[in-house]
mmCIF file of C-alpha atoms in Angstrom:
data_model
loop_
_atom_site.group_PDB
_atom_site.id
_atom_site.type_symbol
_atom_site.label_atom_id
_atom_site.label_comp_id
_atom_site.label_asym_id
_atom_site.label_seq_id
_atom_site.Cartn_x
_atom_site.Cartn_y
_atom_site.Cartn_z
ATOM 1 C CA MET A 1 271.938 225.618 186.574
ATOM 2 C CA GLY A 2 274.719 227.440 185.367
ATOM 3 C CA GLY A 3 278.315 226.961 186.876
ATOM 4 C CA ARG A 4 277.747 223.782 187.990
ATOM 5 C CA GLY A 5 280.340 222.511 185.170
ATOM 6 C CA ALA A 6 281.909 219.107 185.885
ATOM 7 C CA ASN A 7 282.702 219.809 189.661
ATOM 8 C CA PHE A 8 279.144 219.966 190.716
ATOM 9 C CA GLN A 9 279.287 216.311 189.476
ATOM 10 C CA ARG A 10 282.066 215.431 192.337
ATOM 11 C CA THR A 11 279.625 216.504 195.100
ATOM 12 C CA VAL A 12 279.935 213.222 196.264
ATOM 13 C CA SER A 13 283.954 212.768 195.956
ATOM 14 C CA PRO A 14 284.729 214.797 199.478
ATOM 15 C CA PRO A 15 284.786 212.384 202.151
ATOM 16 C CA ILE A 16 281.803 212.758 204.744
ATOM 17 C CA GLN A 17 283.563 210.873 207.271
ATOM 18 C CA THR A 18 286.212 214.170 208.199
ATOM 19 C CA GLN A 19 284.306 215.631 211.141
ATOM 20 C CA GLN A 20 281.431 213.810 213.760
ATOM 21 C CA LEU A 21 278.684 216.688 212.638
ATOM 22 C CA GLN A 22 278.830 215.478 209.334
ATOM 23 C CA ARG A 23 278.654 211.822 209.763
ATOM 24 C CA MET A 24 275.793 212.183 212.384
ATOM 25 C CA LEU A 25 274.063 214.667 210.510
ATOM 26 C CA TYR A 26 274.273 211.490 207.188
ATOM 27 C CA ALA A 27 273.680 208.732 209.565
ATOM 28 C CA MET A 28 270.318 210.762 210.382
ATOM 29 C CA GLY A 29 269.332 210.920 207.008
ATOM 30 C CA MET A 30 269.536 214.900 207.489
ATOM 31 C CA ASN A 31 270.376 215.472 204.028
ATOM 32 C CA GLY A 32 267.172 216.998 202.774
ATOM 33 C CA LYS A 33 267.496 219.591 200.158
ATOM 34 C CA PRO A 34 265.683 223.313 200.921
ATOM 35 C CA GLU A 35 262.216 223.834 199.720
ATOM 36 C CA VAL A 36 262.878 225.816 196.230
ATOM 37 C CA VAL A 37 260.024 228.505 195.111
ATOM 38 C CA ASP A 38 260.090 231.049 192.515
ATOM 39 C CA GLN A 39 260.595 234.532 193.153
ATOM 40 C CA ASN A 40 257.514 236.127 193.524
ATOM 41 C CA THR A 41 256.447 233.432 196.530
ATOM 42 C CA PHE A 42 259.677 234.109 198.016
ATOM 43 C CA ASP A 43 259.005 237.714 198.525
ATOM 44 C CA GLY A 44 255.214 237.075 199.752
ATOM 45 C CA LEU A 45 257.469 234.636 202.482
ATOM 46 C CA ALA A 46 260.246 237.777 202.978
ATOM 47 C CA GLN A 47 257.067 239.552 203.929
ATOM 48 C CA ASN A 48 256.376 237.571 207.216
ATOM 49 C CA SER A 49 260.163 236.242 207.914
ATOM 50 C CA PRO A 50 263.309 237.535 207.552
ATOM 51 C CA VAL A 51 265.585 237.293 204.873
ATOM 52 C CA LEU A 52 268.759 234.979 205.570
ATOM 53 C CA TYR A 53 272.029 234.944 203.490
ATOM 54 C CA ARG A 54 274.699 232.860 203.150
ATOM 55 C CA THR A 55 277.925 234.331 201.075
ATOM 56 C CA VAL A 56 280.424 231.706 199.810
ATOM 57 C CA ASN A 57 283.954 231.713 197.530
ATOM 58 C CA ASP A 58 285.520 229.593 195.438
ATOM 59 C CA THR A 59 287.228 226.589 197.237
ATOM 60 C CA VAL A 60 289.308 223.234 196.959
ATOM 61 C CA VAL A 61 287.856 220.341 198.556
ATOM 62 C CA ASP A 62 290.324 217.621 199.198
ATOM 63 C CA GLY A 63 292.373 219.268 195.611
ATOM 64 C CA VAL A 64 289.364 219.259 193.631
ATOM 65 C CA PRO A 65 288.231 223.545 192.467
ATOM 66 C CA PHE A 66 284.635 224.327 193.311
ATOM 67 C CA THR A 67 283.327 227.830 192.184
ATOM 68 C CA SER A 68 280.635 229.744 194.273
ATOM 69 C CA SER A 69 278.544 228.665 191.618
ATOM 70 C CA ASP A 70 279.435 225.160 192.370
ATOM 71 C CA CYS A 71 278.879 225.906 196.016
ATOM 72 C CA CYS A 72 275.505 228.037 195.660
ATOM 73 C CA ASP A 73 274.262 224.943 193.457
ATOM 74 C CA MET A 74 275.250 222.315 195.626
ATOM 75 C CA LEU A 75 273.589 223.869 198.933
ATOM 76 C CA ILE A 76 270.282 223.944 196.746
ATOM 77 C CA ASP A 77 270.388 220.857 194.707
ATOM 78 C CA GLY A 78 273.366 218.743 196.284
ATOM 79 C CA ASP A 79 272.902 215.335 197.435
ATOM 80 C CA LEU A 80 274.447 215.987 200.223
ATOM 81 C CA THR A 81 274.410 218.996 203.450
ATOM 82 C CA PHE A 82 278.410 219.439 203.742
ATOM 83 C CA VAL A 83 278.740 221.760 206.979
ATOM 84 C CA GLY A 84 281.616 224.100 207.933
ATOM 85 C CA ARG A 85 283.260 224.654 211.459
ATOM 86 C CA GLY A 86 282.429 227.693 212.926
ATOM 87 C CA ILE A 87 282.607 229.312 216.771
ATOM 88 C CA HIS A 88 278.665 229.541 216.731
ATOM 89 C CA GLY A 89 278.441 226.029 216.249
ATOM 90 C CA ASP A 90 279.593 223.712 213.208
ATOM 91 C CA GLY A 91 276.788 223.658 210.471
ATOM 92 C CA LEU A 92 275.914 226.356 207.583
ATOM 93 C CA TYR A 93 276.044 230.060 208.505
ATOM 94 C CA PHE A 94 273.695 232.439 207.336
ATOM 95 C CA SER A 95 273.081 236.106 208.336
ATOM 96 C CA ASN A 96 270.214 238.347 208.511
ATOM 97 C CA SER A 97 272.092 240.889 207.201
ATOM 98 C CA LEU A 98 273.171 241.138 203.758
ATOM 99 C CA SER A 99 276.153 243.108 204.293
ATOM 100 C CA GLY A 100 277.142 241.124 206.938
ATOM 101 C CA SER A 101 277.217 238.253 204.604
ATOM 102 C CA LYS A 102 278.979 239.833 201.746
ATOM 103 C CA ALA A 103 281.734 241.106 204.166
ATOM 104 C CA TYR A 104 282.756 237.130 204.556
ATOM 105 C CA GLY A 105 282.878 236.837 200.648
ATOM 106 C CA ASP A 106 285.925 237.750 198.209
ATOM 107 C CA HIS A 107 285.854 238.668 194.724
ATOM 108 C CA THR A 108 284.665 235.482 193.615
ATOM 109 C CA GLY A 109 281.918 235.314 196.469
ATOM 110 C CA GLN A 110 278.235 234.722 195.368
ATOM 111 C CA THR A 111 275.305 235.575 197.859
ATOM 112 C CA VAL A 112 271.584 233.182 198.238
ATOM 113 C CA GLY A 113 268.902 233.873 200.344
ATOM 114 C CA ALA A 114 266.675 232.021 202.467
ATOM 115 C CA VAL A 115 263.848 232.107 204.865
ATOM 116 C CA LEU A 116 263.284 229.803 207.418
ATOM 117 C CA ASN A 117 260.331 227.354 206.826
ATOM 118 C CA SER A 118 257.859 225.129 209.472
ATOM 119 C CA LYS A 119 260.424 222.660 209.567
ATOM 120 C CA ALA A 120 263.057 224.745 211.055
ATOM 121 C CA ARG A 121 263.449 224.502 214.731
ATOM 122 C CA VAL A 122 265.648 227.146 216.489
ATOM 123 C CA ILE A 123 267.553 227.694 219.221
ATOM 124 C CA SER A 124 269.678 230.642 220.824
ATOM 125 C CA GLU A 125 273.053 230.156 221.158
ATOM 126 C CA THR A 126 273.305 231.445 224.773
ATOM 127 C CA GLN A 127 270.652 228.519 225.950
ATOM 128 C CA LEU A 128 272.107 226.171 223.763
ATOM 129 C CA ARG A 129 275.703 226.413 225.609
ATOM 130 C CA GLN A 130 273.620 226.716 228.965
ATOM 131 C CA ASP A 131 271.907 223.236 228.705
ATOM 132 C CA TYR A 132 274.925 221.701 227.124
ATOM 133 C CA ASP A 133 277.160 223.081 230.226
ATOM 134 C CA ALA A 134 274.496 221.559 232.822
ATOM 135 C CA PHE A 135 274.075 218.366 230.518
ATOM 136 C CA VAL A 136 278.139 217.123 230.236
ATOM 137 C CA LYS A 137 278.357 218.132 234.237
ATOM 138 C CA SER A 138 275.445 215.743 235.019
ATOM 139 C CA HIS A 139 275.642 212.880 232.413
ATOM 140 C CA PRO A 140 279.427 212.341 232.461
ATOM 141 C CA GLN A 141 278.856 208.851 231.044
ATOM 142 C CA ALA A 142 276.624 209.950 228.115
ATOM 143 C CA ARG A 143 279.004 212.540 227.388
ATOM 144 C CA LYS A 144 281.444 210.200 227.011
ATOM 145 C CA ALA A 145 279.561 208.074 224.778
ATOM 146 C CA LEU A 146 278.784 210.936 222.789
ATOM 147 C CA GLY A 147 282.558 211.971 222.148
ATOM 148 C CA PHE A 148 281.620 215.218 223.980
ATOM 149 C CA ALA A 149 284.024 217.785 225.807
ATOM 150 C CA LYS A 150 284.076 218.064 229.306
ATOM 151 C CA SER A 151 283.293 220.760 229.468
ATOM 152 C CA HIS A 152 282.549 224.511 227.259
ATOM 153 C CA SER A 153 282.623 222.196 224.234
ATOM 154 C CA SER A 154 284.128 222.033 220.954
ATOM 155 C CA HIS A 155 281.649 224.107 218.197
ATOM 156 C CA ASP A 156 281.176 220.303 217.004
ATOM 157 C CA SER A 157 279.752 219.215 219.822
ATOM 158 C CA TYR A 158 277.489 222.212 220.226
ATOM 159 C CA SER A 159 275.887 221.007 216.799
ATOM 160 C CA GLN A 160 275.460 217.894 217.738
ATOM 161 C CA PHE A 161 273.653 218.377 221.490
ATOM 162 C CA ALA A 162 271.176 220.908 219.428
ATOM 163 C CA LEU A 163 270.161 217.900 217.163
ATOM 164 C CA ILE A 164 270.086 215.425 220.080
ATOM 165 C CA ARG A 165 267.535 218.071 221.481
ATOM 166 C CA GLY A 166 265.319 218.671 217.933
ATOM 167 C CA TYR A 167 266.971 221.663 217.323
ATOM 168 C CA ASN A 168 268.184 222.143 213.383
ATOM 169 C CA VAL A 169 269.264 226.041 213.415
ATOM 170 C CA ILE A 170 271.169 227.742 215.662
ATOM 171 C CA SER A 171 271.085 231.466 216.267
ATOM 172 C CA SER A 172 273.487 234.016 217.866
ATOM 173 C CA ASP A 173 272.797 237.614 218.518
ATOM 174 C CA GLN A 174 275.582 239.614 216.847
ATOM 175 C CA TYR A 175 276.555 243.523 216.671
ATOM 176 C CA SER A 176 274.074 246.277 215.003
ATOM 177 C CA ASN A 177 271.021 244.127 215.108
ATOM 178 C CA GLU A 178 272.843 241.175 213.302
ATOM 179 C CA THR A 179 272.034 237.444 213.766
ATOM 180 C CA TYR A 180 273.932 234.638 212.499
ATOM 181 C CA TYR A 181 272.098 231.145 211.994
ATOM 182 C CA THR A 182 273.565 228.195 211.875
ATOM 183 C CA VAL A 183 271.563 226.014 209.600
ATOM 184 C CA LEU A 184 272.123 222.250 210.408
ATOM 185 C CA ASP A 185 269.524 221.078 208.208
ATOM 186 C CA ARG A 186 268.720 222.251 204.810
ATOM 187 C CA SER A 187 265.069 221.178 204.335
ATOM 188 C CA ALA A 188 264.627 224.097 207.137
ATOM 189 C CA LEU A 189 265.125 226.797 204.135
ATOM 190 C CA THR A 190 263.100 227.752 201.807
ATOM 191 C CA MET A 191 265.177 229.236 198.897
ATOM 192 C CA THR A 192 265.194 230.672 195.241
ATOM 193 C CA ARG A 193 267.808 230.529 192.952
ATOM 194 C CA LYS A 194 268.694 234.298 192.948
ATOM 195 C CA ARG A 195 272.252 235.589 193.626
ATOM 196 C CA TYR A 196 272.407 238.802 195.721
#
């Protein structure tokens, strides 16, 4: 698996206690890896499901450099899911638009593709926000115990609430028929090792 280098072996080095969602995923055992298939199988699946793309760049985590290739390898083969922060919920961001995904890349960027598999439980961001707002208003004690915001949550709380409700993917409609998918559980994905 090219590009891993020594840094890939340090995937457990970044602290998993940095955010509530990360702790929750770890405690729930939601560190399953994506299903990896050969390219022909993937192309067959892609005829019935939209391909979702994720673009990553070189980065530094707690002083440890990771190449974009390292990040792609960690997504597919790493022992832990490292979720990021985002305005449509915290998690792993994918787009159904290759060009839309690549727009988040820089000169170091690499892009992987995936399709959602039978483990995916998808809720729209609109529905999730409505359900969340109703919950925090009607269950103030539960809201406090869970550490959720009083109303109009932090994005971290939205993703936690999705997990509690049994969802592991949040879909967010964007402009020009683009949809973002915030993936909370990698096992909801079927992927190849191809880079786009």
